[in-house]
mmCIF file of C-alpha atoms in Angstrom:
data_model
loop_
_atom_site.group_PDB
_atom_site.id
_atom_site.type_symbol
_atom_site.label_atom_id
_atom_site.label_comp_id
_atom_site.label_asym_id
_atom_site.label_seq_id
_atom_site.Cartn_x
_atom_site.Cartn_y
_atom_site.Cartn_z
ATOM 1 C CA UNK V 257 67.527 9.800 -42.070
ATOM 2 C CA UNK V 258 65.522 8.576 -45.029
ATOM 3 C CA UNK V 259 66.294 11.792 -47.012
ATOM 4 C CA UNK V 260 69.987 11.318 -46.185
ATOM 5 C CA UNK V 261 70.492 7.730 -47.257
ATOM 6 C CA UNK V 262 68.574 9.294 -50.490
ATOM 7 C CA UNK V 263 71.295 12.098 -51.197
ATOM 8 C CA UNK V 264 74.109 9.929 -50.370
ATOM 9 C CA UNK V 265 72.646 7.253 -53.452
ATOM 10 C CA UNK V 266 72.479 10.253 -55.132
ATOM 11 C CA UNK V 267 75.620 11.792 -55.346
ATOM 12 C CA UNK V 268 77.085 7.866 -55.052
ATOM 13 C CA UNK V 269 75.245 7.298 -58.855
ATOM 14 C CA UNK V 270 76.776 10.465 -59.481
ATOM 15 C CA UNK V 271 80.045 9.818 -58.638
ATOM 16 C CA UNK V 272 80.369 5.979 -59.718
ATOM 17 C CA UNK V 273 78.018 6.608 -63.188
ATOM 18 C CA UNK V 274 79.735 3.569 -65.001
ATOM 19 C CA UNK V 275 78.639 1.161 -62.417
ATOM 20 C CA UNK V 276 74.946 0.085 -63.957
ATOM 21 C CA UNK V 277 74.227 -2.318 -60.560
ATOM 22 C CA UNK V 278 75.044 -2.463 -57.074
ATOM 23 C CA UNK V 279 76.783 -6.158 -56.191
ATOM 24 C CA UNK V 280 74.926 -8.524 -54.523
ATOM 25 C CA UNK V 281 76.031 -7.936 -50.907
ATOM 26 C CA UNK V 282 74.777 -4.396 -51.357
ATOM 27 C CA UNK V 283 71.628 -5.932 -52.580
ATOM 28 C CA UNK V 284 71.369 -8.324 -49.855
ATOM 29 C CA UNK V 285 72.103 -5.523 -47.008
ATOM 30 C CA UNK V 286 69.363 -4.234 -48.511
ATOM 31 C CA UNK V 287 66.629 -6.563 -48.118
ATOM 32 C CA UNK V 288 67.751 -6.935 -45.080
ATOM 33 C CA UNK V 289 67.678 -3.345 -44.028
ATOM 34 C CA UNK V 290 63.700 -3.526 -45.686
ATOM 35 C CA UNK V 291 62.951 -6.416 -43.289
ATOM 36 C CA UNK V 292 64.235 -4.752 -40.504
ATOM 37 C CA UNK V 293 62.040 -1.684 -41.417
ATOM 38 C CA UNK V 294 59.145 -3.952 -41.814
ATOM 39 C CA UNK V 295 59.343 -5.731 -38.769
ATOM 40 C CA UNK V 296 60.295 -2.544 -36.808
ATOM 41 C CA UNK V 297 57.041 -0.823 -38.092
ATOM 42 C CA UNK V 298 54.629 0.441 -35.318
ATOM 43 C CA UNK V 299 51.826 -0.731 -37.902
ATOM 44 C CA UNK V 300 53.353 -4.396 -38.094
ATOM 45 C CA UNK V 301 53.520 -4.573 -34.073
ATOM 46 C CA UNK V 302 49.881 -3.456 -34.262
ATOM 47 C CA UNK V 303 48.568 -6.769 -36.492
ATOM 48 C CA UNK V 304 51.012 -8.741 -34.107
ATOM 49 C CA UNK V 305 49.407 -7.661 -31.016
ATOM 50 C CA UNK V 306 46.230 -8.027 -32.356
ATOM 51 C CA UNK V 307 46.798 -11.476 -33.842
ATOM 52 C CA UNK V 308 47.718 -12.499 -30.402
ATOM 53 C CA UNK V 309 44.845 -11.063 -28.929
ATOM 54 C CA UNK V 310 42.727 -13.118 -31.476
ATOM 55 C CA UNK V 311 44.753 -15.656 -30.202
ATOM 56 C CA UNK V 312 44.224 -15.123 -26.118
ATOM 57 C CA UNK V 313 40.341 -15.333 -27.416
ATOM 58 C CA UNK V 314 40.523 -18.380 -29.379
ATOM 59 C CA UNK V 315 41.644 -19.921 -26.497
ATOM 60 C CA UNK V 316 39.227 -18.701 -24.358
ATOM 61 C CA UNK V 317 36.390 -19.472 -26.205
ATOM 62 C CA UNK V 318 37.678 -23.345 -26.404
ATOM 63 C CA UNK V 319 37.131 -23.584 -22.554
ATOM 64 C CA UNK V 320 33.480 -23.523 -23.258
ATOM 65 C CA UNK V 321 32.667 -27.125 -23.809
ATOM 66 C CA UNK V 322 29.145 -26.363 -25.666
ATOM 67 C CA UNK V 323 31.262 -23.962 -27.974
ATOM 68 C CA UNK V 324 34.426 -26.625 -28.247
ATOM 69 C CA UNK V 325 32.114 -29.521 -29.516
ATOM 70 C CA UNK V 326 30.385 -27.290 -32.100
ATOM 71 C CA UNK V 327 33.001 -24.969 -33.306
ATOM 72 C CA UNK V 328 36.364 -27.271 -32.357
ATOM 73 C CA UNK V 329 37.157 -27.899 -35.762
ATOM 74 C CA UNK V 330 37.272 -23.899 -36.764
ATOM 75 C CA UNK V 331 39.020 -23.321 -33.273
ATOM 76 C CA UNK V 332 41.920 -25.222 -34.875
ATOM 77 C CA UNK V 333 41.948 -24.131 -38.447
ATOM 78 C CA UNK V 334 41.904 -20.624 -37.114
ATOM 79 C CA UNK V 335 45.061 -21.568 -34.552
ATOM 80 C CA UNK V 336 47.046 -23.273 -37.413
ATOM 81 C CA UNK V 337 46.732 -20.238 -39.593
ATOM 82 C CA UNK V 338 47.612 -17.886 -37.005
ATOM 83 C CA UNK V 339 50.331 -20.006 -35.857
ATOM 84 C CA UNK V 340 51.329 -20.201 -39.482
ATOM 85 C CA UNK V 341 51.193 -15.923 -39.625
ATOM 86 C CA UNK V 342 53.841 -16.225 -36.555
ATOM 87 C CA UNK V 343 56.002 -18.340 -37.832
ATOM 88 C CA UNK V 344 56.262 -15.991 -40.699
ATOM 89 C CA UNK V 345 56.922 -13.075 -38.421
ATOM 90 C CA UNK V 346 59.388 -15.107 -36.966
ATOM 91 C CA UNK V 347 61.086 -15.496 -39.586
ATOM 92 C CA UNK V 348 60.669 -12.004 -41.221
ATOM 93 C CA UNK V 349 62.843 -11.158 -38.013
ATOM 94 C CA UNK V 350 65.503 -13.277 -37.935
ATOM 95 C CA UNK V 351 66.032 -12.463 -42.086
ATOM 96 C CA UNK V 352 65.819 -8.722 -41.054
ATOM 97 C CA UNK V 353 68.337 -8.881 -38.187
ATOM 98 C CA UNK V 354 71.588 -7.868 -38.319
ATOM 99 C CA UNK V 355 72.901 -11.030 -37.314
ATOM 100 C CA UNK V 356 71.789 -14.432 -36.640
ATOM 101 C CA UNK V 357 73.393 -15.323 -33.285
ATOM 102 C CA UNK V 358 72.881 -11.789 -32.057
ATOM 103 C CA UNK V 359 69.232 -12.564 -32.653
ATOM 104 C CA UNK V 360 69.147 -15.689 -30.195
ATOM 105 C CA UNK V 361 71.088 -13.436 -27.624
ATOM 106 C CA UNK V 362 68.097 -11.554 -26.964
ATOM 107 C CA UNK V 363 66.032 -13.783 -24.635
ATOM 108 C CA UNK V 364 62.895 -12.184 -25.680
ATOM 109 C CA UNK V 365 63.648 -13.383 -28.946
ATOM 110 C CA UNK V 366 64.827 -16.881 -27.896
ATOM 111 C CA UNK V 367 60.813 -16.868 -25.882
ATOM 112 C CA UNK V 368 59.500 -16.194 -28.983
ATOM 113 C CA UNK V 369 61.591 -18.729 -30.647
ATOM 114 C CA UNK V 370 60.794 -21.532 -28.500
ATOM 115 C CA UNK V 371 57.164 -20.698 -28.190
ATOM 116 C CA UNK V 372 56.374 -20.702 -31.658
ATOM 117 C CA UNK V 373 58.526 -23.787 -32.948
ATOM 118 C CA UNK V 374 57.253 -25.639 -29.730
ATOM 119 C CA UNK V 375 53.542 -24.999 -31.466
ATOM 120 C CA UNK V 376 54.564 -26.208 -34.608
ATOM 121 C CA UNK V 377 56.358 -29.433 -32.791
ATOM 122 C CA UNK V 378 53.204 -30.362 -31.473
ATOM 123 C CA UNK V 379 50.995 -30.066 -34.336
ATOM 124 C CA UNK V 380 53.243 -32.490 -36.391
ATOM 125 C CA UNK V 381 52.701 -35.005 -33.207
ATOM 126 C CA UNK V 382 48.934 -33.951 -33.132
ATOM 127 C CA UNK V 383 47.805 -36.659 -30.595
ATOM 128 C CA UNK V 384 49.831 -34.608 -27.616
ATOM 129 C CA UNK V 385 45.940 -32.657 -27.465
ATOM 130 C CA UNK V 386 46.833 -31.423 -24.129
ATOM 131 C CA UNK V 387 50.192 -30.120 -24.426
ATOM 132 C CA UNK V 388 48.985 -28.502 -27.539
ATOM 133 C CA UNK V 389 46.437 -26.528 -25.891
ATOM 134 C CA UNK V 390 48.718 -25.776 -22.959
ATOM 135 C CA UNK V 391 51.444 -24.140 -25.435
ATOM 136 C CA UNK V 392 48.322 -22.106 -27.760
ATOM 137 C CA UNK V 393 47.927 -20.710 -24.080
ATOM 138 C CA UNK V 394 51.104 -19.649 -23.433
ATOM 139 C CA UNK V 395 51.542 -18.146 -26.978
ATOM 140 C CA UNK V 396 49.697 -15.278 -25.435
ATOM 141 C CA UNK V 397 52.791 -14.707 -23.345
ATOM 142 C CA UNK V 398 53.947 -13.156 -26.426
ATOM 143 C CA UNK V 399 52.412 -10.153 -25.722
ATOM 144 C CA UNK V 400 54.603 -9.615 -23.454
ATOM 145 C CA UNK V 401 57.968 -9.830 -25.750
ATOM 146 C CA UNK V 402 55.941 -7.509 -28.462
ATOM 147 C CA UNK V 403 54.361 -4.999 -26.265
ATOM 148 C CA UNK V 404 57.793 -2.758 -25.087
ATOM 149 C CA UNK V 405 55.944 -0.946 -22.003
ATOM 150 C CA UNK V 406 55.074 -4.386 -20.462
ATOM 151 C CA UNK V 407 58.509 -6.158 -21.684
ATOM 152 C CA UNK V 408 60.235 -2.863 -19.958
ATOM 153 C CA UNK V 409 57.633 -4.254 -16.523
ATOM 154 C CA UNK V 410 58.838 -7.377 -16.727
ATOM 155 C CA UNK V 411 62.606 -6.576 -17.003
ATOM 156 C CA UNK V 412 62.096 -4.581 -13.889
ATOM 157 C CA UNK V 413 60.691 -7.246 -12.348
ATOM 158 C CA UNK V 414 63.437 -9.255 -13.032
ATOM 159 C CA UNK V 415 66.022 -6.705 -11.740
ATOM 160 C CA UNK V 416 64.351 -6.226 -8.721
ATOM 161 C CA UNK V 417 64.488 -9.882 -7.557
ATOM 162 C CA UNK V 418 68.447 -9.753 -6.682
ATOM 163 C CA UNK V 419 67.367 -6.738 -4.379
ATOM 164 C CA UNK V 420 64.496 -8.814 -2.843
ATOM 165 C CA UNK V 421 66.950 -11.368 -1.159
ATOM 166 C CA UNK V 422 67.331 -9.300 2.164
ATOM 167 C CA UNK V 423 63.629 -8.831 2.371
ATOM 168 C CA UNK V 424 62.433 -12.314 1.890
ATOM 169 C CA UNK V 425 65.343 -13.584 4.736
ATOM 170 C CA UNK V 426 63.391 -10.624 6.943
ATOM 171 C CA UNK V 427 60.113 -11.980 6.310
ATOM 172 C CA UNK V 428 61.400 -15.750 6.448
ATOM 173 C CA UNK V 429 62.613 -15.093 9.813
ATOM 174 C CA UNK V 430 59.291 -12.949 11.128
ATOM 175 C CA UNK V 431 57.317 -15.345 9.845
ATOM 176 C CA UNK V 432 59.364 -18.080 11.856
ATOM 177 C CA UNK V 433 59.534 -16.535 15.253
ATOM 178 C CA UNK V 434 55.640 -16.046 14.968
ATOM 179 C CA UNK V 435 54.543 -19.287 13.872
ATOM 180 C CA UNK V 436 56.411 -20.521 16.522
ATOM 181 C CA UNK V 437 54.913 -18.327 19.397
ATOM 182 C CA UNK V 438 51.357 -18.602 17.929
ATOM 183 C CA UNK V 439 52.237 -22.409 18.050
ATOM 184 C CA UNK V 440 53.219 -22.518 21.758
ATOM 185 C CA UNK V 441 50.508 -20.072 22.744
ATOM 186 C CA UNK V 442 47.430 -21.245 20.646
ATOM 187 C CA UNK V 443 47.960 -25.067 19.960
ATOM 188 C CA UNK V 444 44.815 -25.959 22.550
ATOM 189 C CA UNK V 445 42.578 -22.694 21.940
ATOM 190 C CA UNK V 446 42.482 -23.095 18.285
ATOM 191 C CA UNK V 447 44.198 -26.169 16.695
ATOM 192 C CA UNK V 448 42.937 -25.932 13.102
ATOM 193 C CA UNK V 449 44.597 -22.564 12.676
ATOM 194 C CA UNK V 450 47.858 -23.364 15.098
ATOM 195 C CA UNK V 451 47.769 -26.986 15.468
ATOM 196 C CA UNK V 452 51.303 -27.282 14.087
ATOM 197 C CA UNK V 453 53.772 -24.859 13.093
ATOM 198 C CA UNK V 454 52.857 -25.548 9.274
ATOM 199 C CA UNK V 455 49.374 -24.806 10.112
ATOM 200 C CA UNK V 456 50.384 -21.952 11.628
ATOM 201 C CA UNK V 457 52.396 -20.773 8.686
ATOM 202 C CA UNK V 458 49.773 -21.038 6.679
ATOM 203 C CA UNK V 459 47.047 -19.157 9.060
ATOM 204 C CA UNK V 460 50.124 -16.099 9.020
ATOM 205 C CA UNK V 461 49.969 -16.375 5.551
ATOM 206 C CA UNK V 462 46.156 -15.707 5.288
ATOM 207 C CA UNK V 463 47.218 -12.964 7.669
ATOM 208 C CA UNK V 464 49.329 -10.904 5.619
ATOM 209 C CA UNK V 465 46.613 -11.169 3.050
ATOM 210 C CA UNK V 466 43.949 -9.674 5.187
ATOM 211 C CA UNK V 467 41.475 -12.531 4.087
ATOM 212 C CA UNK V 468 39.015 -13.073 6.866
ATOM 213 C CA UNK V 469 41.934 -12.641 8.998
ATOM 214 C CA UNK V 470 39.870 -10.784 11.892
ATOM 215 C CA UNK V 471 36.529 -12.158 11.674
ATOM 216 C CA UNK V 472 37.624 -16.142 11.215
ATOM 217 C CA UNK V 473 41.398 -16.101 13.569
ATOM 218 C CA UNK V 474 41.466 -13.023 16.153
ATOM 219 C CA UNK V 475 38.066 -12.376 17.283
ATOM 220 C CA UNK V 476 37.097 -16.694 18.111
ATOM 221 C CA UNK V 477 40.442 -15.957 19.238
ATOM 222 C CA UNK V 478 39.624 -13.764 21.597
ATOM 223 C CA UNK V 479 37.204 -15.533 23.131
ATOM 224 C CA UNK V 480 38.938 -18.386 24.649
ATOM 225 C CA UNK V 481 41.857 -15.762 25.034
ATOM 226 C CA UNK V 482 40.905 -11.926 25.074
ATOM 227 C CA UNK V 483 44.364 -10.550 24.900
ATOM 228 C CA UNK V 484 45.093 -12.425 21.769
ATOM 229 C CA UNK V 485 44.537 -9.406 19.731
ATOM 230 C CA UNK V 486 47.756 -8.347 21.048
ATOM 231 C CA UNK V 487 49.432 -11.090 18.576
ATOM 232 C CA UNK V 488 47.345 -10.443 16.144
ATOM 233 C CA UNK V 489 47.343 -6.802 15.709
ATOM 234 C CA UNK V 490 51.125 -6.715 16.496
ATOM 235 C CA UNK V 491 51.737 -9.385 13.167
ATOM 236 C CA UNK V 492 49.513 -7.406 11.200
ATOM 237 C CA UNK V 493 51.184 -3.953 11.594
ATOM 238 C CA UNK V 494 54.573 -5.862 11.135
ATOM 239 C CA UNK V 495 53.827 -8.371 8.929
ATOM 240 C CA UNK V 496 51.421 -6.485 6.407
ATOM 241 C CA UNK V 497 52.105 -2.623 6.875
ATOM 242 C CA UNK V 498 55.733 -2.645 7.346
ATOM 243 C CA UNK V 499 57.250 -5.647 5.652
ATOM 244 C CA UNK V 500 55.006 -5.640 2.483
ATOM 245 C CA UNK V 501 55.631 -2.303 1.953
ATOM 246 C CA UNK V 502 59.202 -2.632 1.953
ATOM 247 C CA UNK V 503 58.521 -4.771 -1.265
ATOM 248 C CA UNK V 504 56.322 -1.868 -2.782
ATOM 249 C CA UNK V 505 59.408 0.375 -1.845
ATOM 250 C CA UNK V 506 62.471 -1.461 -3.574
ATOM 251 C CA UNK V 507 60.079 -2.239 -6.678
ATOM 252 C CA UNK V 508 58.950 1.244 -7.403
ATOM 253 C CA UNK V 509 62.698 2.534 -6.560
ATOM 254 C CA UNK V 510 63.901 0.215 -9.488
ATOM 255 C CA UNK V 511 61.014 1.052 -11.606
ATOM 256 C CA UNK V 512 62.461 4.603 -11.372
ATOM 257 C CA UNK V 513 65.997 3.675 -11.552
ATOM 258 C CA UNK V 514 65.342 1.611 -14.647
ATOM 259 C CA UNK V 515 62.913 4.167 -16.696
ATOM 260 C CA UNK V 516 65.741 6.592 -15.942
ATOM 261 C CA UNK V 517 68.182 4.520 -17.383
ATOM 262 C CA UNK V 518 66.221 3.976 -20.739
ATOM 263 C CA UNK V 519 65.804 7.986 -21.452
ATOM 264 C CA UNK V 520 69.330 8.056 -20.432
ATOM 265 C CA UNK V 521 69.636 5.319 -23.288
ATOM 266 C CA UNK V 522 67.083 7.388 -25.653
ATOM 267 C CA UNK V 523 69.188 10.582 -25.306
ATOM 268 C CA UNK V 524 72.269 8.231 -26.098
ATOM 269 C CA UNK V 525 70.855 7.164 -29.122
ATOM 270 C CA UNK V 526 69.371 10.491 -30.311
ATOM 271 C CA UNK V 527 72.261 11.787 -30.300
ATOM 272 C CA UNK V 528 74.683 9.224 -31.956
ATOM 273 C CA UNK V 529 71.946 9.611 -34.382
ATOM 274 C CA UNK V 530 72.241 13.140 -35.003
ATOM 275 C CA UNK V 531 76.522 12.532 -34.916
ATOM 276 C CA UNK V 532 75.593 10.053 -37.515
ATOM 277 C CA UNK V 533 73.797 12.453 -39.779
ATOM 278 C CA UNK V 534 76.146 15.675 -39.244
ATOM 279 C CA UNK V 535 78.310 13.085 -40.416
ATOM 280 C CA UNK V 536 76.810 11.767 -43.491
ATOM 281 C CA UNK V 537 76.074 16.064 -44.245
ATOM 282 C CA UNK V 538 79.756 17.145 -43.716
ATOM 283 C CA UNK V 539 80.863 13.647 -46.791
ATOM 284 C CA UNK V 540 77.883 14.858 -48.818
ATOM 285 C CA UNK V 541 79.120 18.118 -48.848
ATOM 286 C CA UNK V 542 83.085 17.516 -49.355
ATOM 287 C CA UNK V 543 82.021 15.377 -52.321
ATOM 288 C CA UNK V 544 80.171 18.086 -53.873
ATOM 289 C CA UNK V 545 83.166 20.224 -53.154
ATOM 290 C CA UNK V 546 85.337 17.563 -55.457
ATOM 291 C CA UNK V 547 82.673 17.377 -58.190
ATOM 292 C CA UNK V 548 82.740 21.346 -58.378
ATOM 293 C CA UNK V 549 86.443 21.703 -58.162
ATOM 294 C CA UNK V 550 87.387 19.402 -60.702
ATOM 295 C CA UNK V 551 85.013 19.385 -64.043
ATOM 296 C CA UNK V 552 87.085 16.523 -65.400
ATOM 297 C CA UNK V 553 86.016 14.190 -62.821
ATOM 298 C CA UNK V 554 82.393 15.590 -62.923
ATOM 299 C CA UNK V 555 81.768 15.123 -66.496
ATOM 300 C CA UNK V 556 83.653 11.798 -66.288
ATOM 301 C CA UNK V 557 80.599 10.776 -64.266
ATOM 302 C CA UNK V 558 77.953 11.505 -66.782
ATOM 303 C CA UNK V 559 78.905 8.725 -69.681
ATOM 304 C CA UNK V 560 78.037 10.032 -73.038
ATOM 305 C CA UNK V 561 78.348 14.173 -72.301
ATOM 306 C CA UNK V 562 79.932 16.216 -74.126
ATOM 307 C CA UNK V 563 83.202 17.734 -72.171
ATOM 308 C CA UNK V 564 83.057 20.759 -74.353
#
């Protein structure tokens, strides 16, 4: 592509020889055109992502109180200058976009956006020390608008929530019918685990989770009531091997619905691409066809030649 946009400033120079300088909203599609190379560069995302990494461990390291009182003062320097290196990036990509308001569509951008002039909100108001430090920890978010394969994760995840509506109003209503009966039988045998249906929702809860669920409910279960397992194991094969799964099913099948959509997308774009260039070939090679064909206009491009 870059050899392309070469020959066709070639043969344009050629062509339009009296014109010394491009005007200045070629010049300024240009810049823009270098930004947008800039900020597009996999070696530019790579100093971004690590930046926010440096970030992440900033952050970290501030938890530490011994490490906060001693080093506190170069914790912040260090966040101000990185926050001043994003808000330079930030900029870098709005200036390189093609268009302003098309950059604020893009609600990855309009995270960033927020994110970064939230920072820089709260350092003018300096005294907000705890909203300050809440918003340096969320700038590590950012990794998730800058990274593409987790971005492309997260706007599955996203997706997949519409298709998740049947499956919670499944579970809502297991869980329901459950509580209840483990209410109803339970309540006397072991009231601080179903002393109350809320109670009881929670102890279901720690059920689906498997955490402690067999040696801390069913078993002291079982010995004030030995077929209590029956409960048990029935809500854990339903609640945890069936339902759960059904989760795990819908998310995967959009993660493979959506990943096939984006090479669908790639091969799109490849070839509009390579439309794009047979293009730019077949105008390159008609105007060479003109400049051969007709001397006149050929030497008329070359001020100061000799026609004879």
């Amino acid at each position: 592509m870059e050899e392309t946009k070469e020959r066709q400033g070639a043969v344009f120079f050629m062509m339009k020889g009296d014109l010394p300088f491009m005007n200045i909203t070629d010049r300024v599609a240009g810049d823009r055109r270098r930004l947008e190379d800039l900020v597009q560069h996999p070696l530019f995302h790579k100093i971004i992502i690590g930046l926010i990494l440096i970030n992440a461990a900033i952050v970290g390291l501030e938890a530490y109180p011994s490490l906060s009182l001693q080093y506190g003062d170069y914790f912040l320097i260090l966040d101000r200058i990185l926050l001043g290196i994003f808000t330079l990036e930030l900029i870098l990509r709005i200036l390189g976009n093609r268009s302003i308001p098309g950059f604020f569509r893009d609600p990855w951008n309009l995270f960033d956006f927020v994110l970064i002039v939230g920072g820089l909100c709260f350092f003018i108001h300096a005294h907000f020390v705890t909203v300050l430090r809440v918003l340096r920890v969320l700038r590590v978010l950012r990794a998730l608008s800058v990274i593409p394969s987790l971005r492309r994760l997260v706007e599955t995840l996203l997706v997949t929530i519409p298709s998740l509506g049947n499956i919670l109003l499944l579970l809502g209503i297991f869980f329901y019918i459950f509580a209840v009966i483990g209410t109803f039988l339970f309540r006397d045998l072991s009231p601080e685990y179903f002393g109350s249906l809320h109670v009881t929702l929670l102890t279901l809860f720690q059920g689906v989770t498997l955490d402690s669920w067999a040696s801390l409910v069913m078993r002291p279960l079982m010995k004030e009531a030995p077929w209590a397992w029956i409960y048990c194991v029935t809500f854990t094969l339903l609640g945890t091997f069936v339902i759960l799964n059904l989760f795990i099913g819908v998310i995967v099948n959009k993660v493979e619905k959506v990943e096939e959509a984006e090479r669908e997308k790639k091969k799109d774009r490849f070839n509009d691409e390579l439309l794009r260039e047979i293009r730019n070939l077949n105008q390159e090679v008609q105007m060479l066809k003109r400049m051969v064909s007709d001397p006149e206009k050929k030497t008329a491009s070359f001020p100061g030649t000799d026609r004879n």
